[in-house]
PDB file of C-alpha atoms in Angstrom:
ATOM      1  CA  MET A   1      -1.749  -0.417   4.363  1.00 62.00           C
ATOM      2  CA  LYS A   2       0.563  -0.163   1.256  1.00 76.00           C
ATOM      3  CA  LEU A   3       2.135   3.115   1.019  1.00 83.00           C
ATOM      4  CA  PRO A   4       4.933   4.584  -1.520  1.00 89.00           C
ATOM      5  CA  ALA A   5       8.251   4.223  -0.466  1.00 89.00           C
ATOM      6  CA  LEU A   6      10.100   7.152   1.055  1.00 94.00           C
ATOM      7  CA  THR A   7      13.189   8.601   0.233  1.00 96.00           C
ATOM      8  CA  THR A   8      15.977   9.116   2.282  1.00 95.00           C
ATOM      9  CA  LYS A   9      15.188  12.782   2.918  1.00 96.00           C
ATOM     10  CA  GLU A  10      11.516  11.770   3.600  1.00 97.00           C
ATOM     11  CA  GLU A  11      12.393   9.240   5.925  1.00 96.00           C
ATOM     12  CA  LYS A  12      14.592  11.551   7.939  1.00 96.00           C
ATOM     13  CA  VAL A  13      11.767  14.103   8.167  1.00 97.00           C
ATOM     14  CA  MET A  14       9.238  11.352   9.185  1.00 97.00           C
ATOM     15  CA  GLN A  15      11.640  10.164  12.042  1.00 97.00           C
ATOM     16  CA  LEU A  16      11.681  13.815  13.480  1.00 97.00           C
ATOM     17  CA  ILE A  17       7.927  14.029  13.058  1.00 98.00           C
ATOM     18  CA  TRP A  18       7.452  10.856  14.795  1.00 98.00           C
ATOM     19  CA  ARG A  19       9.556  11.842  17.687  1.00 97.00           C
ATOM     20  CA  ILE A  20       7.780  15.397  17.841  1.00 96.00           C
ATOM     21  CA  GLY A  21       4.421  14.169  17.094  1.00 95.00           C
ATOM     22  CA  ARG A  22       3.059  17.100  15.373  1.00 96.00           C
ATOM     23  CA  GLY A  23       4.178  20.522  14.488  1.00 97.00           C
ATOM     24  CA  THR A  24       4.389  23.105  11.666  1.00 98.00           C
ATOM     25  CA  VAL A  25       7.522  23.301   9.254  1.00 98.00           C
ATOM     26  CA  SER A  26       9.316  25.881  11.244  1.00 97.00           C
ATOM     27  CA  GLN A  27       8.673  23.815  14.480  1.00 97.00           C
ATOM     28  CA  PHE A  28      10.616  20.795  12.470  1.00 98.00           C
ATOM     29  CA  ILE A  29      13.654  22.876  11.356  1.00 98.00           C
ATOM     30  CA  GLU A  30      13.923  24.109  15.010  1.00 97.00           C
ATOM     31  CA  GLN A  31      14.640  20.539  15.905  1.00 96.00           C
ATOM     32  CA  MET A  32      16.986  19.753  13.225  1.00 96.00           C
ATOM     33  CA  PRO A  33      20.880  20.040  13.915  1.00 94.00           C
ATOM     34  CA  ASP A  34      22.756  22.736  12.389  1.00 95.00           C
ATOM     35  CA  PRO A  35      23.431  24.045   9.680  1.00 96.00           C
ATOM     36  CA  LYS A  36      19.457  24.246   9.367  1.00 97.00           C
ATOM     37  CA  PRO A  37      17.921  23.390   5.974  1.00 97.00           C
ATOM     38  CA  PRO A  38      16.110  25.819   4.331  1.00 97.00           C
ATOM     39  CA  HIS A  39      12.266  26.421   5.015  1.00 97.00           C
ATOM     40  CA  SER A  40      11.491  25.633   1.452  1.00 97.00           C
ATOM     41  CA  SER A  41      13.139  22.465   1.125  1.00 97.00           C
ATOM     42  CA  ILE A  42      11.562  21.073   4.354  1.00 98.00           C
ATOM     43  CA  SER A  43       8.058  22.504   3.166  1.00 97.00           C
ATOM     44  CA  THR A  44       8.432  20.517  -0.023  1.00 98.00           C
ATOM     45  CA  VAL A  45       9.400  17.607   1.547  1.00 98.00           C
ATOM     46  CA  VAL A  46       6.379  17.506   4.201  1.00 98.00           C
ATOM     47  CA  ARG A  47       4.002  18.158   1.237  1.00 97.00           C
ATOM     48  CA  SER A  48       5.320  15.169  -0.460  1.00 97.00           C
ATOM     49  CA  LEU A  49       5.075  13.106   2.839  1.00 98.00           C
ATOM     50  CA  GLU A  50       1.339  14.608   2.714  1.00 97.00           C
ATOM     51  CA  ALA A  51       0.738  13.488  -0.942  1.00 97.00           C
ATOM     52  CA  LYS A  52       2.391  10.271  -0.039  1.00 97.00           C
ATOM     53  CA  GLY A  53      -0.373   9.540   2.804  1.00 96.00           C
ATOM     54  CA  TYR A  54       2.209   9.620   5.542  1.00 97.00           C
ATOM     55  CA  LEU A  55       0.971  13.054   7.079  1.00 98.00           C
ATOM     56  CA  ASP A  56      -2.180  14.774   7.324  1.00 98.00           C
ATOM     57  CA  HIS A  57      -2.500  18.605   8.541  1.00 98.00           C
ATOM     58  CA  LYS A  58      -4.602  20.843  10.180  1.00 97.00           C
ATOM     59  CA  ALA A  59      -4.942  24.563   9.132  1.00 97.00           C
ATOM     60  CA  TYR A  60      -4.944  27.336  11.597  1.00 95.00           C
ATOM     61  CA  GLY A  61      -5.591  30.369   8.995  1.00 96.00           C
ATOM     62  CA  ARG A  62      -2.333  30.104   7.001  1.00 94.00           C
ATOM     63  CA  THR A  63      -0.328  28.127   9.458  1.00 95.00           C
ATOM     64  CA  TYR A  64      -0.630  24.455   8.772  1.00 97.00           C
ATOM     65  CA  GLU A  65       0.010  22.029  11.749  1.00 98.00           C
ATOM     66  CA  TYR A  66       1.202  18.573  10.419  1.00 98.00           C
ATOM     67  CA  PHE A  67       1.028  15.139  12.191  1.00 98.00           C
ATOM     68  CA  PRO A  68       1.643  11.497  11.365  1.00 98.00           C
ATOM     69  CA  LYS A  69      -1.360   9.416   9.577  1.00 97.00           C
ATOM     70  CA  ILE A  70       0.884   6.154  10.242  1.00 96.00           C
ATOM     71  CA  SER A  71       2.581   5.106  13.276  1.00 96.00           C
ATOM     72  CA  LYS A  72       6.204   4.598  13.413  1.00 96.00           C
ATOM     73  CA  ARG A  73       5.585   1.046  14.324  1.00 95.00           C
ATOM     74  CA  ALA A  74       3.373   0.508  11.458  1.00 94.00           C
ATOM     75  CA  TYR A  75       5.904   1.934   9.097  1.00 93.00           C
ATOM     76  CA  SER A  76       8.773  -0.173  10.620  1.00 93.00           C
ATOM     77  CA  GLY A  77       6.774  -3.302  10.046  1.00 91.00           C
ATOM     78  CA  TRP A  78       6.131  -2.520   6.485  1.00 90.00           C
ATOM     79  CA  SER A  79       9.805  -1.483   5.733  1.00 90.00           C
ATOM     80  CA  LEU A  80      10.871  -4.656   7.658  1.00 91.00           C
ATOM     81  CA  LYS A  81       8.500  -6.721   5.463  1.00 91.00           C
ATOM     82  CA  GLY A  82      10.068  -5.129   2.190  1.00 89.00           C
ATOM     83  CA  LEU A  83      13.674  -5.719   3.274  1.00 91.00           C
ATOM     84  CA  VAL A  84      13.010  -9.192   3.913  1.00 94.00           C
ATOM     85  CA  SER A  85      11.232  -9.815   0.780  1.00 94.00           C
ATOM     86  CA  ALA A  86      13.962  -7.826  -1.260  1.00 94.00           C
ATOM     87  CA  TYR A  87      16.934  -9.354   0.388  1.00 95.00           C
ATOM     88  CA  PHE A  88      16.077 -12.499   2.104  1.00 95.00           C
ATOM     89  CA  GLY A  89      13.300 -14.200  -0.085  1.00 95.00           C
ATOM     90  CA  GLY A  90      10.419 -13.293   2.079  1.00 93.00           C
ATOM     91  CA  SER A  91      12.099 -15.623   4.846  1.00 93.00           C
ATOM     92  CA  MET A  92      12.677 -14.315   8.346  1.00 89.00           C
ATOM     93  CA  ASN A  93      14.494 -17.341   9.079  1.00 89.00           C
ATOM     94  CA  GLU A  94      17.049 -16.212   6.438  1.00 92.00           C
ATOM     95  CA  LEU A  95      17.139 -12.746   7.958  1.00 90.00           C
ATOM     96  CA  VAL A  96      17.694 -14.063  11.558  1.00 87.00           C
ATOM     97  CA  SER A  97      20.343 -16.627  10.189  1.00 88.00           C
ATOM     98  CA  PHE A  98      21.990 -13.583   8.436  1.00 90.00           C
ATOM     99  CA  MET A  99      22.121 -11.786  11.636  1.00 87.00           C
ATOM    100  CA  VAL A 100      23.631 -14.578  13.346  1.00 86.00           C
ATOM    101  CA  GLU A 101      26.224 -15.238  10.855  1.00 88.00           C
ATOM    102  CA  GLU A 102      27.223 -11.388  10.692  1.00 87.00           C
ATOM    103  CA  GLU A 103      27.211 -11.368  14.782  1.00 82.00           C
ATOM    104  CA  LYS A 104      24.668  -8.576  14.788  1.00 83.00           C
ATOM    105  CA  LEU A 105      22.588 -11.061  17.006  1.00 86.00           C
ATOM    106  CA  THR A 106      23.954 -12.540  20.270  1.00 86.00           C
ATOM    107  CA  PRO A 107      23.146 -15.664  21.764  1.00 86.00           C
ATOM    108  CA  GLU A 108      21.200 -13.644  24.573  1.00 90.00           C
ATOM    109  CA  GLU A 109      19.347 -11.813  22.053  1.00 90.00           C
ATOM    110  CA  LEU A 110      18.083 -15.336  20.108  1.00 87.00           C
ATOM    111  CA  LYS A 111      17.175 -16.649  23.273  1.00 89.00           C
ATOM    112  CA  LYS A 112      14.818 -13.448  24.193  1.00 90.00           C
ATOM    113  CA  LEU A 113      13.427 -14.136  20.698  1.00 87.00           C
ATOM    114  CA  ALA A 114      12.690 -17.729  21.341  1.00 87.00           C
ATOM    115  CA  GLU A 115      10.981 -16.843  24.528  1.00 90.00           C
ATOM    116  CA  LYS A 116       8.691 -14.138  22.597  1.00 88.00           C
ATOM    117  CA  LEU A 117       7.764 -16.874  20.437  1.00 86.00           C
ATOM    118  CA  ASP A 118       7.094 -19.261  23.186  1.00 88.00           C
ATOM    119  CA  GLU A 119       4.873 -16.526  24.630  1.00 88.00           C
ATOM    120  CA  LYS A 120       2.766 -16.442  21.404  1.00 82.00           C
TER     121      LYS A 120
END
């Protein structure tokens, strides 16, 4: 499933919605750190997320309850593929090599990755 890219604000709101599961704009704002953003700002972001295909809603009168149409795991996979394509020539090997060179991936973590590959 190919969806439009998210802005930084949209991604922050989606992270919150994935954590909460579903809710109204007011409920999302309640879960945000202080200072709370204006209701209109979050409402605009949520409508944008819905228009892009990331959210859907159920109406209860004039109140809308929003929920994700795409899982966080699916989005993570799609984002990672885009990152690898854009910055590592589509090569996961290049990504892993970069992570090792930058000391972001320890030998223990590499061993665990190799074990997972062996399992598959």
